Coordinates of C-alpha atoms in Angstrom, one line a residue:
Chain A
M28 CA 40.0 -25.0 -0.8
R29 CA 40.1 -24.8 2.9
Y30 CA 38.1 -22.1 4.7
L31 CA 40.6 -19.9 6.3
P32 CA 39.5 -17.4 8.9
L33 CA 40.7 -13.8 8.7
T34 CA 44.4 -13.5 9.7
A35 CA 46.0 -10.4 11.2
E36 CA 47.8 -9.9 7.9
N37 CA 44.5 -10.0 6.0
R38 CA 43.1 -7.4 8.3
A39 CA 46.1 -5.1 8.2
E40 CA 46.0 -5.3 4.4
M41 CA 42.4 -4.4 4.1
L42 CA 42.7 -1.5 6.6
G43 CA 45.7 -0.3 4.6
V44 CA 43.6 -0.2 1.4
I45 CA 40.9 1.9 3.2
G46 CA 43.6 4.1 4.9
A47 CA 42.7 3.2 8.5
D48 CA 45.1 2.1 11.2
T49 CA 42.7 0.1 13.4
V50 CA 39.3 -1.4 13.1
D51 CA 38.1 1.1 15.7
D52 CA 38.9 3.9 13.2
L53 CA 36.0 2.6 11.1
F54 CA 33.6 3.6 13.9
T55 CA 34.8 7.2 14.5
D56 CA 31.4 8.4 13.2
V57 CA 29.7 6.8 16.3
P58 CA 29.8 9.2 19.2
E59 CA 32.1 8.1 22.1
A60 CA 29.2 8.0 24.5
A61 CA 27.2 5.7 22.3
R62 CA 30.0 3.1 22.0
L63 CA 30.1 -0.1 24.0
K64 CA 33.1 -0.5 26.2
G65 CA 33.9 -4.0 27.2
P66 CA 31.6 -7.0 27.0
I67 CA 27.8 -6.6 27.5
E68 CA 26.9 -6.9 31.2
G69 CA 25.5 -10.2 32.2
L70 CA 26.2 -11.8 28.8
P71 CA 29.0 -14.4 28.7
L72 CA 31.5 -14.0 25.9
H73 CA 30.7 -17.4 24.6
A74 CA 28.5 -20.3 25.3
S75 CA 27.9 -23.7 23.8
E76 CA 25.2 -24.2 21.2
L77 CA 23.3 -26.5 23.5
A78 CA 23.4 -23.9 26.3
V79 CA 22.2 -21.1 24.0
E80 CA 19.4 -23.3 22.7
R81 CA 18.2 -24.1 26.2
H82 CA 18.4 -20.5 27.3
M83 CA 16.5 -19.2 24.2
T84 CA 13.8 -21.9 24.7
R85 CA 13.4 -20.8 28.3
L86 CA 13.0 -17.2 27.1
A87 CA 10.5 -18.2 24.4
A88 CA 8.4 -20.1 26.9
K89 CA 7.7 -16.8 28.7
N90 CA 5.7 -15.7 25.6
L91 CA 2.0 -16.4 25.5
S92 CA 1.4 -17.3 21.9
A93 CA -1.9 -16.5 20.2
G94 CA -2.7 -20.2 19.7
A95 CA -2.1 -21.1 23.3
A96 CA -4.8 -19.0 24.9
P97 CA -8.4 -17.9 24.4
F98 CA -7.7 -15.1 21.9
F99 CA -10.0 -12.2 21.1
L100 CA -7.7 -9.7 19.6
G101 CA -8.3 -8.0 16.3
A102 CA -8.2 -4.3 15.4
G103 CA -6.4 -4.9 12.1
A104 CA -4.6 -8.1 12.8
Y105 CA -6.6 -11.3 12.9
R106 CA -6.0 -14.9 14.0
H107 CA -7.2 -17.3 11.4
H108 CA -6.4 -20.9 10.7
V109 CA -3.8 -21.1 8.0
P110 CA -3.8 -24.6 6.3
A111 CA -0.4 -26.4 6.7
S112 CA -0.1 -26.7 2.9
V113 CA 0.3 -22.9 2.6
D114 CA 3.5 -22.9 4.6
H115 CA 4.7 -26.0 2.9
L116 CA 4.2 -24.6 -0.6
I117 CA 5.6 -21.1 0.0
Q118 CA 8.8 -22.7 1.2
R119 CA 9.6 -24.3 -2.1
G120 CA 12.9 -23.0 -3.2
E121 CA 11.5 -21.6 -6.5
F122 CA 9.3 -19.3 -4.5
L123 CA 11.2 -18.7 -1.3
T124 CA 14.5 -17.6 -2.7
A125 CA 13.1 -15.6 -5.7
Y126 CA 13.3 -11.9 -5.5
T127 CA 10.9 -9.6 -7.4
P128 CA 10.5 -10.8 -10.9
Y129 CA 12.4 -8.3 -13.0
Q130 CA 13.4 -11.0 -15.5
P131 CA 10.1 -12.5 -16.8
E132 CA 11.9 -15.2 -18.8
I133 CA 13.1 -16.9 -15.6
A134 CA 10.3 -16.0 -13.3
Q135 CA 7.2 -17.3 -15.0
G136 CA 6.0 -19.2 -11.9
T137 CA 6.3 -16.1 -9.7
L138 CA 4.6 -13.9 -12.4
Q139 CA 1.8 -16.4 -12.8
V140 CA 1.2 -16.4 -9.0
L141 CA 1.1 -12.6 -9.1
F142 CA -1.4 -12.7 -11.9
E143 CA -3.6 -15.1 -10.0
F144 CA -3.2 -13.0 -6.9
Q145 CA -4.3 -9.8 -8.7
T146 CA -7.4 -11.7 -10.1
Q147 CA -8.3 -12.8 -6.6
V148 CA -7.9 -9.4 -5.0
A149 CA -9.9 -7.7 -7.8
R150 CA -12.7 -10.2 -7.4
L151 CA -12.7 -9.9 -3.6
F152 CA -12.7 -6.1 -3.7
G153 CA -15.1 -5.8 -6.6
T154 CA -12.6 -3.6 -8.5
D155 CA -11.7 -3.8 -12.2
I156 CA -8.1 -4.4 -11.4
A157 CA -5.6 -5.0 -8.6
N158 CA -1.9 -4.6 -8.4
A159 CA 0.7 -7.2 -7.4
S160 CA 0.6 -6.1 -3.7
L161 CA 2.1 -3.4 -1.5
Y162 CA 3.8 -3.4 1.8
D163 CA 0.9 -3.5 4.2
G164 CA -2.6 -2.1 4.7
S165 CA -1.7 1.2 6.2
T166 CA 0.9 2.2 3.6
A167 CA -1.5 1.0 0.8
C168 CA -4.0 3.4 2.3
W169 CA -1.5 6.2 2.0
E170 CA -0.7 5.2 -1.6
A171 CA -4.4 5.4 -2.4
I172 CA -4.6 9.0 -1.0
A173 CA -1.5 10.0 -3.0
M174 CA -3.1 8.4 -6.1
A175 CA -6.4 10.2 -5.6
G176 CA -4.4 13.4 -5.4
R177 CA -2.8 12.7 -8.8
I178 CA -6.2 11.9 -10.3
T179 CA -8.2 14.8 -8.9
R180 CA -5.3 17.3 -8.8
R181 CA -6.4 18.2 -5.2
K182 CA -4.5 17.8 -2.0
K183 CA -7.0 17.1 0.8
A184 CA -8.0 13.8 2.2
V185 CA -11.1 13.5 4.5
L186 CA -10.7 10.6 6.9
S187 CA -13.6 8.9 8.6
G188 CA -13.4 9.1 12.4
A189 CA -13.7 5.3 12.4
L190 CA -10.5 4.7 10.4
H191 CA -7.9 2.6 12.3
P192 CA -5.8 5.2 14.3
H193 CA -2.6 3.5 13.3
Y194 CA -3.6 4.0 9.6
V195 CA -4.3 7.6 10.4
A196 CA -0.9 7.9 12.0
T197 CA 0.8 6.4 8.9
I198 CA -1.1 8.8 6.6
K199 CA -0.1 11.8 8.7
T200 CA 3.5 10.8 8.8
M201 CA 3.6 10.6 5.0
A202 CA 1.6 13.7 4.4
K203 CA 4.1 15.7 6.5
F204 CA 6.5 15.4 3.6
T205 CA 4.1 15.9 0.7
G206 CA 2.1 18.8 2.0
D207 CA -1.2 17.0 1.6
E208 CA -4.0 18.2 4.0
I209 CA -5.4 15.4 6.2
A210 CA -8.7 16.1 7.8
D211 CA -9.4 13.4 10.4
A212 CA -12.1 13.3 13.1
Q213 CA -12.6 12.2 16.6
P214 CA -13.7 8.6 17.1
T215 CA -17.3 8.1 18.2
V216 CA -18.5 5.0 20.1
A217 CA -22.0 4.7 18.8
P218 CA -24.1 1.9 17.2
E219 CA -23.7 3.5 13.8
P220 CA -20.7 5.3 12.2
D221 CA -21.2 9.1 11.8
E222 CA -21.9 9.2 8.1
A223 CA -23.7 12.5 8.0
G224 CA -20.7 14.1 9.9
L225 CA -18.3 12.6 7.4
I226 CA -20.3 13.7 4.4
G227 CA -20.6 17.2 5.8
R228 CA -16.8 17.5 5.8
I229 CA -16.4 16.7 2.1
D230 CA -15.8 19.9 0.1
D231 CA -14.6 21.1 -3.4
A232 CA -11.0 20.7 -2.3
T233 CA -11.4 17.1 -1.3
A234 CA -9.4 14.6 -3.3
A235 CA -10.4 11.5 -1.4
V236 CA -12.8 10.4 1.3
V237 CA -11.3 7.4 3.3
V238 CA -13.7 5.0 5.0
Q239 CA -12.9 1.7 6.7
Y240 CA -15.2 -1.2 6.0
P241 CA -16.0 -2.8 8.4
D242 CA -14.7 0.1 10.5
I243 CA -12.4 0.2 13.5
L244 CA -15.3 -0.7 15.8
G245 CA -16.4 -3.5 13.4
R246 CA -19.5 -1.5 12.2
I247 CA -20.6 -2.0 8.6
G248 CA -21.5 1.4 7.2
N249 CA -23.3 2.5 4.1
L250 CA -20.6 3.0 1.5
Q251 CA -23.0 3.8 -1.3
T252 CA -24.3 7.0 0.3
I253 CA -20.7 8.2 1.0
A254 CA -19.6 7.3 -2.5
E255 CA -22.4 9.4 -3.9
A256 CA -21.6 12.4 -1.7
A257 CA -17.9 12.1 -2.6
H258 CA -18.5 11.9 -6.3
A259 CA -20.9 14.9 -6.2
K260 CA -18.0 17.0 -5.0
G261 CA -15.5 15.5 -7.5
A262 CA -13.7 13.4 -4.9
L263 CA -12.9 9.7 -4.9
L264 CA -14.0 7.2 -2.3
I265 CA -11.2 5.0 -0.8
A266 CA -12.5 2.0 1.1
V267 CA -10.1 0.3 3.6
V268 CA -10.6 -3.3 4.4
T269 CA -8.5 -4.6 7.3
E270 CA -10.4 -7.9 7.5
P271 CA -10.7 -9.4 4.0
V272 CA -12.5 -12.5 5.3
A273 CA -15.5 -10.2 5.8
L274 CA -15.9 -9.8 2.1
G275 CA -16.9 -13.5 2.0
L276 CA -20.2 -12.3 3.5
I277 CA -20.7 -8.6 2.9
E278 CA -20.8 -6.8 -0.5
A279 CA -17.5 -5.8 -2.0
P280 CA -16.6 -2.1 -1.7
G281 CA -15.9 -1.8 -5.4
K282 CA -19.6 -2.8 -6.0
L283 CA -20.8 -0.1 -3.7
G284 CA -19.1 2.9 -5.4
A285 CA -15.6 2.8 -4.0
D286 CA -13.1 4.1 -6.6
I287 CA -10.0 2.6 -4.8
V288 CA -10.1 -0.3 -2.4
V289 CA -7.1 -1.0 -0.2
G290 CA -6.6 -3.6 2.5
E291 CA -4.5 -5.7 4.7
G292 CA -4.1 -9.2 3.4
Q293 CA -2.7 -10.7 6.7
S294 CA -5.9 -12.6 7.5
L295 CA -5.5 -15.0 4.6
G296 CA -2.4 -17.2 4.5
V297 CA -0.1 -14.8 6.3
G298 CA -0.6 -15.3 10.0
L299 CA 0.0 -12.8 12.8
N300 CA 3.8 -12.9 12.7
F301 CA 4.2 -10.7 15.8
G302 CA 3.0 -7.7 13.7
G303 CA 4.7 -8.3 10.3
P304 CA 5.5 -9.0 7.6
Y305 CA 2.0 -8.1 6.4
L306 CA 0.5 -7.6 2.9
G307 CA -0.9 -4.5 1.3
L308 CA -3.8 -5.1 -1.1
F309 CA -4.7 -2.5 -3.7
G310 CA -7.5 -2.4 -6.3
C311 CA -9.1 0.3 -8.3
R312 CA -11.2 1.2 -11.3
E313 CA -9.6 0.4 -14.7
K314 CA -9.6 4.0 -15.8
F315 CA -7.1 4.9 -13.0
V316 CA -4.7 2.1 -13.9
R317 CA -2.0 4.5 -15.1
Q318 CA -2.0 6.3 -11.7
M319 CA -1.9 3.1 -9.7
P320 CA 1.3 2.6 -7.5
G321 CA 3.3 -0.6 -7.5
R322 CA 3.4 -3.1 -10.3
L323 CA 0.9 -5.0 -12.3
C324 CA 1.5 -8.4 -13.9
G325 CA -0.2 -9.1 -17.2
E326 CA -0.9 -12.1 -19.4
T327 CA 0.4 -12.3 -22.9
V328 CA 1.8 -14.8 -25.4
D329 CA 5.5 -15.4 -26.2
A330 CA 7.1 -15.5 -29.6
Q331 CA 5.8 -19.1 -30.1
G332 CA 2.3 -18.1 -29.1
K333 CA 2.4 -19.7 -25.7
R334 CA 0.6 -18.2 -22.7
S335 CA 3.1 -16.2 -20.6
F336 CA 3.2 -13.5 -18.0
V337 CA 5.1 -10.2 -17.8
L338 CA 5.2 -7.1 -15.6
T339 CA 3.2 -4.8 -17.8
L340 CA 2.8 -1.7 -15.7
S341 CA 5.5 -0.6 -13.3
T342 CA 6.5 2.8 -14.6
R343 CA 5.9 4.3 -11.2
E344 CA 8.4 1.9 -9.7
Q345 CA 11.9 2.7 -8.7
H346 CA 13.5 0.1 -11.0
I347 CA 12.0 1.8 -14.0
R348 CA 12.1 5.5 -13.1
R349 CA 13.6 5.9 -9.7
E350 CA 13.3 9.7 -9.6
K351 CA 9.6 9.5 -10.6
A352 CA 8.6 6.6 -8.5
T353 CA 5.3 7.4 -6.6
S354 CA 5.8 4.6 -4.2
N355 CA 9.0 3.9 -2.4
I356 CA 7.6 0.7 -1.2
C357 CA 9.2 -1.3 -3.9
T358 CA 9.6 -4.5 -1.9
N359 CA 6.8 -6.4 -3.3
S360 CA 5.5 -8.5 -0.4
G361 CA 5.8 -11.4 -2.9
L362 CA 5.9 -14.3 -0.5
C363 CA 3.0 -13.0 1.6
A364 CA 1.1 -12.5 -1.7
L365 CA 1.8 -16.1 -2.6
A366 CA 0.6 -17.3 0.8
F367 CA -2.6 -15.2 0.4
S368 CA -3.1 -16.6 -3.1
I369 CA -2.6 -20.2 -2.0
H370 CA -5.0 -19.8 0.9
M371 CA -7.6 -18.2 -1.3
T372 CA -7.1 -21.0 -3.9
L373 CA -7.6 -23.7 -1.2
L374 CA -10.8 -22.0 0.0
G375 CA -12.3 -21.1 -3.3
G376 CA -15.3 -18.8 -3.5
T377 CA -17.6 -21.2 -1.6
G378 CA -15.0 -21.9 1.0
L379 CA -14.4 -18.2 1.6
A380 CA -18.1 -17.6 2.0
R381 CA -18.4 -20.6 4.5
L382 CA -15.4 -19.3 6.4
A383 CA -16.9 -15.9 6.6
K384 CA -20.2 -17.3 7.8
T385 CA -18.4 -19.3 10.6
N386 CA -16.6 -16.2 11.7
H387 CA -19.9 -14.3 11.9
L388 CA -21.7 -17.0 13.8
R389 CA -18.9 -17.3 16.3
A390 CA -19.0 -13.5 16.8
R391 CA -22.8 -13.6 17.3
Q392 CA -22.3 -16.3 19.9
L393 CA -19.7 -14.1 21.6
A394 CA -21.8 -11.0 21.4
D395 CA -24.8 -12.8 22.9
R396 CA -22.8 -14.2 25.7
L397 CA -21.0 -10.9 26.6
S398 CA -24.0 -8.6 26.4
G399 CA -25.7 -10.8 29.0
I400 CA -23.0 -9.9 31.6
P401 CA -24.1 -7.1 34.0
G402 CA -22.2 -3.9 33.2
I403 CA -21.4 -4.8 29.6
A404 CA -23.2 -3.3 26.7
L405 CA -22.8 -4.1 23.1
V406 CA -22.2 -1.0 21.0
N407 CA -22.6 -2.1 17.4
S408 CA -25.9 -2.4 15.5
T409 CA -23.9 -4.2 12.7
Y410 CA -20.7 -6.3 12.8
F411 CA -18.9 -9.1 11.0
N412 CA -16.5 -10.9 13.3
E413 CA -15.4 -8.0 15.5
F414 CA -17.4 -5.5 17.7
C415 CA -17.1 -3.1 20.5
V416 CA -18.5 -3.5 24.0
K417 CA -18.7 -0.8 26.7
L418 CA -17.3 -1.7 30.1
P419 CA -18.1 0.2 33.3
T420 CA -14.4 0.8 33.8
D421 CA -11.2 1.5 31.8
A422 CA -10.9 -1.4 29.5
R423 CA -7.1 -1.4 29.7
E424 CA -7.3 -2.5 33.3
V425 CA -9.7 -5.3 32.4
V426 CA -7.5 -6.5 29.5
R427 CA -4.5 -6.7 31.9
A428 CA -6.6 -8.6 34.5
L429 CA -7.7 -11.0 31.7
A430 CA -4.1 -11.5 30.6
D431 CA -3.2 -12.4 34.1
R432 CA -5.7 -15.2 33.8
G433 CA -4.2 -16.4 30.5
I434 CA -6.9 -14.8 28.3
L435 CA -6.1 -12.4 25.5
G436 CA -9.4 -10.6 25.9
G437 CA -9.5 -7.9 23.2
V438 CA -8.0 -4.5 22.2
S439 CA -9.0 -1.6 24.5
L440 CA -9.9 1.7 23.0
G441 CA -7.6 3.3 25.6
R442 CA -4.7 1.5 23.9
L443 CA -5.8 2.7 20.4
Y444 CA -6.9 6.2 21.5
P445 CA -4.8 7.2 24.5
D446 CA -5.9 10.9 24.1
Y447 CA -9.7 10.3 24.1
E448 CA -10.4 9.4 27.7
A449 CA -14.2 9.5 27.3
I450 CA -14.1 6.3 25.3
H451 CA -11.6 4.3 27.4
G452 CA -14.4 2.0 28.6
G453 CA -14.5 0.6 25.0
L454 CA -13.2 -2.9 24.3
L455 CA -12.9 -4.4 20.8
V456 CA -13.4 -8.1 20.8
T457 CA -13.1 -10.5 17.8
A458 CA -14.1 -14.1 17.2
T459 CA -12.9 -16.1 14.2
E460 CA -13.2 -19.7 13.1
T461 CA -10.5 -20.5 15.7
T462 CA -12.7 -19.3 18.6
T463 CA -14.3 -22.2 20.5
T464 CA -17.3 -22.2 22.8
E465 CA -14.9 -23.0 25.6
D466 CA -12.9 -19.9 24.7
I467 CA -16.0 -17.8 24.8
E468 CA -17.0 -19.3 28.2
A469 CA -13.5 -18.6 29.5
L470 CA -13.7 -15.0 28.5
A471 CA -17.2 -14.4 29.7
G472 CA -16.6 -16.1 33.0
A473 CA -13.4 -14.1 33.7
L474 CA -15.2 -10.9 32.7
E475 CA -18.0 -11.7 35.1
D476 CA -15.4 -12.3 37.9
I477 CA -13.4 -9.2 37.2
L478 CA -16.3 -6.8 36.8
A479 CA -18.0 -8.3 40.0
G480 CA -14.7 -7.6 41.8
E481 CA -14.7 -4.0 40.5
A482 CA -18.3 -3.5 41.6
A483 CA -17.6 -5.0 45.1
Chain B
M7 CA 3.2 31.1 -36.8
T8 CA 6.8 30.1 -36.1
R9 CA 7.9 26.7 -35.2
Y10 CA 11.0 26.1 -33.0
F11 CA 12.7 22.9 -32.0
T12 CA 14.7 21.9 -28.9
D13 CA 17.6 19.4 -28.6
E14 CA 15.3 17.3 -26.4
H15 CA 13.1 16.7 -29.5
E16 CA 10.2 18.9 -28.6
W17 CA 8.6 21.4 -31.0
I18 CA 6.8 24.6 -30.2
D19 CA 4.5 26.6 -32.4
V20 CA 4.3 30.2 -31.4
D21 CA 1.2 32.2 -32.1
G22 CA 1.2 35.5 -30.3
D23 CA 2.0 34.7 -26.6
V24 CA 0.7 31.1 -26.8
G25 CA 3.0 28.2 -27.6
T26 CA 1.7 24.8 -28.6
V27 CA 4.1 22.0 -27.6
G28 CA 4.6 18.5 -29.0
I29 CA 7.3 15.9 -29.6
T30 CA 9.0 15.5 -33.0
D31 CA 8.5 12.8 -35.6
Y32 CA 12.0 11.7 -34.8
A33 CA 11.2 11.4 -31.1
Q34 CA 8.1 9.3 -31.7
S35 CA 9.9 7.0 -34.0
Q36 CA 12.6 6.4 -31.4
L37 CA 10.0 5.7 -28.7
G38 CA 7.9 3.2 -30.6
D39 CA 4.2 2.5 -30.0
I40 CA 2.9 5.1 -27.5
T41 CA 0.5 3.6 -25.0
F42 CA -0.2 6.5 -22.7
V43 CA 0.4 10.2 -22.3
E44 CA 0.4 11.8 -18.9
L45 CA -0.6 15.5 -19.5
P46 CA -0.3 18.6 -17.4
G47 CA -3.4 20.4 -16.3
A48 CA -4.7 23.8 -17.2
G49 CA -3.3 26.4 -14.8
D50 CA -0.1 24.5 -14.1
Q51 CA 2.8 26.9 -13.9
L52 CA 5.8 25.7 -15.9
K53 CA 9.5 26.8 -15.8
K54 CA 11.6 26.1 -18.9
G55 CA 13.2 22.7 -18.4
D56 CA 10.4 21.3 -16.1
A57 CA 9.0 17.9 -17.0
P58 CA 5.2 18.4 -17.0
C59 CA 4.4 15.6 -19.3
V60 CA 5.3 11.9 -19.7
V61 CA 5.0 9.8 -22.8
E62 CA 4.9 6.1 -22.2
S63 CA 5.6 3.7 -25.0
V64 CA 5.9 -0.1 -25.0
K65 CA 9.7 0.5 -24.6
A66 CA 10.0 3.3 -22.0
A67 CA 8.4 6.1 -20.1
S68 CA 10.0 9.4 -21.2
D69 CA 9.7 12.9 -19.8
V70 CA 8.7 15.7 -22.1
Y71 CA 10.5 18.9 -21.0
A72 CA 8.9 22.3 -21.1
P73 CA 10.6 24.3 -23.8
I74 CA 9.4 27.5 -22.4
S75 CA 8.1 29.0 -19.1
G76 CA 4.5 30.0 -18.6
E77 CA 1.0 28.8 -17.6
V78 CA -0.6 25.7 -19.2
T79 CA -3.8 26.8 -20.9
E80 CA -4.9 23.5 -22.4
A81 CA -3.8 19.9 -22.7
N82 CA -4.7 17.8 -25.7
A83 CA -7.7 15.8 -24.4
A84 CA -7.8 13.6 -27.5
L85 CA -4.7 11.8 -26.3
E86 CA -6.5 10.4 -23.2
D87 CA -8.4 8.0 -25.5
E88 CA -6.0 8.0 -28.5
P89 CA -2.4 8.2 -27.3
E90 CA -1.4 6.7 -30.6
L91 CA -2.0 10.1 -32.2
V92 CA 1.5 11.0 -31.0
N93 CA 2.7 8.3 -33.3
S94 CA 0.5 9.0 -36.3
A95 CA 0.5 12.8 -36.2
P96 CA 3.3 13.9 -33.8
E97 CA 3.6 17.4 -35.3
S98 CA -0.1 18.2 -35.8
D99 CA -3.0 16.4 -34.1
G100 CA -0.7 14.7 -31.6
W101 CA 0.3 18.0 -29.9
L102 CA 0.6 17.7 -26.1
F103 CA -0.2 21.0 -24.4
K104 CA -0.5 24.8 -24.9
V105 CA 1.4 27.4 -22.8
K106 CA 0.8 31.1 -22.3
M107 CA 4.4 32.1 -22.4
S108 CA 5.8 34.3 -19.7
D109 CA 9.2 35.1 -21.3
A110 CA 9.4 34.9 -25.1
S111 CA 13.1 35.6 -25.0
E112 CA 13.5 31.9 -24.0
L113 CA 12.8 31.1 -27.6
D114 CA 16.1 32.6 -28.6
G115 CA 18.7 30.0 -29.5
M116 CA 16.2 27.3 -30.3
M117 CA 16.5 25.5 -33.7
D118 CA 14.4 26.1 -36.8
E119 CA 13.2 23.2 -38.9
A120 CA 16.3 23.1 -41.1
K121 CA 18.7 23.2 -38.2
Y122 CA 16.8 20.5 -36.3
K123 CA 17.0 18.3 -39.4
D124 CA 20.8 18.7 -39.4
F125 CA 20.9 18.0 -35.7
V126 CA 18.9 14.8 -36.1
S127 CA 21.0 13.6 -39.0
S128 CA 24.1 14.1 -36.9
L129 CA 22.8 11.8 -34.1

């Protein structure tokens, strides 16, 4: 059969069925003022493929990609080396084109991947169980708060002042519609997180205490103390991990008393992707499994006694009980979970530990170099691969000046906390295994120049 | 003590102003092996027709509707570790929750055991 484009008769016939006279009638809902009249200014009506390709390539060349410059950005999204085999394997048709595995009999490979993924996340987090992934770290964090509310039958979450402000914003957005009380706190730029202050805010109405680990400034706090204080008041401790590679070197939150551990899986296998898609990780104690959002894949045997996999728990998901779903994030970030799982498998336990060690060593090298620069002071007393330095001036200006020199020099606290002017001298800098000595020299040299210029 | 039945297959035993609620033997046999019961908490306020309780079996997750309005005074804690009691003793040890009834007239029109048997045999 030939492909035939839409004829005027076809169009008239379809419009007749709908009961419209013209195609424009289909857009009467769009206000007149919002409608485009005539072609888009400056855009030709048509162009050849070659011309479009060249034009787009020229536009793309204006971007400065993470891999093309000394790169020190973190704050919840980290640049790591992703082995080429990860991308190759996730593009196999069996994985790439499969949607969420509702039909276990035809999706055994996908289900097995999810089973392995859950096992890896649970081991990484030190939790009894983990689910088959959520949308991203911030929404996973909200899901954990909602879950703690169901378990404790309370409606208040106490947030650490060192929780990523974008996570706080996500939580507040969701809580607006559920009526949960969210008690957050001002950020403090100090060598240690304000644990006593956080503990002091936990009361008998608290369902969950939410602590980031390492926190937004990269500090590694004492989860155990906070867990004990939370449990003493009948509240749960939720630990948030935005940099899972850290857990190759520091103790898993689940082993330190956290009841629910959530995180962002972007660091492993997923890549920066201009901010998404990312990957929500979620683990908890086994006794809470029935209150866990999302889905959980289990191992069983089929009628012939062969090892097989099924979705065992998904009664809070919309394909089972839409009206009772606790999570509307049903799009399992399956492909990102697969990428995470392949990367983790390639690393293995020893490889992850080695990767983490390399990250930390690079960060120490960076911290040593930067704190030797006049006017720069290292804030943290602990860190993994990210830390905060204080500059004598607004860090946003310095970040811009660095970008002008082709260096992506960090995330300024002014960008993260526009309302807290007192901390606008703070700059978050991150080093990973991709950071070279030359990168560190480039940043340090440029900072010396820029700050000397400021002082002059 | 009087026992009433609903057409949603709940039973309620009434003793003074307290009603004890469970699901019927017919309901548990339709659900199959019960793996989890999500119970209401003491102090929860119920309106007749609310779904304060969920019974999950290997086949499905089913709401249990409140046959009567009132305040939950107790949930059957034994079901947390032994949800299978709902299968083995649905109309005795496998009870779900107790309610301090706020309007006993809501019992009017519910079935007695004989009527419920007729109802089930007609399904």
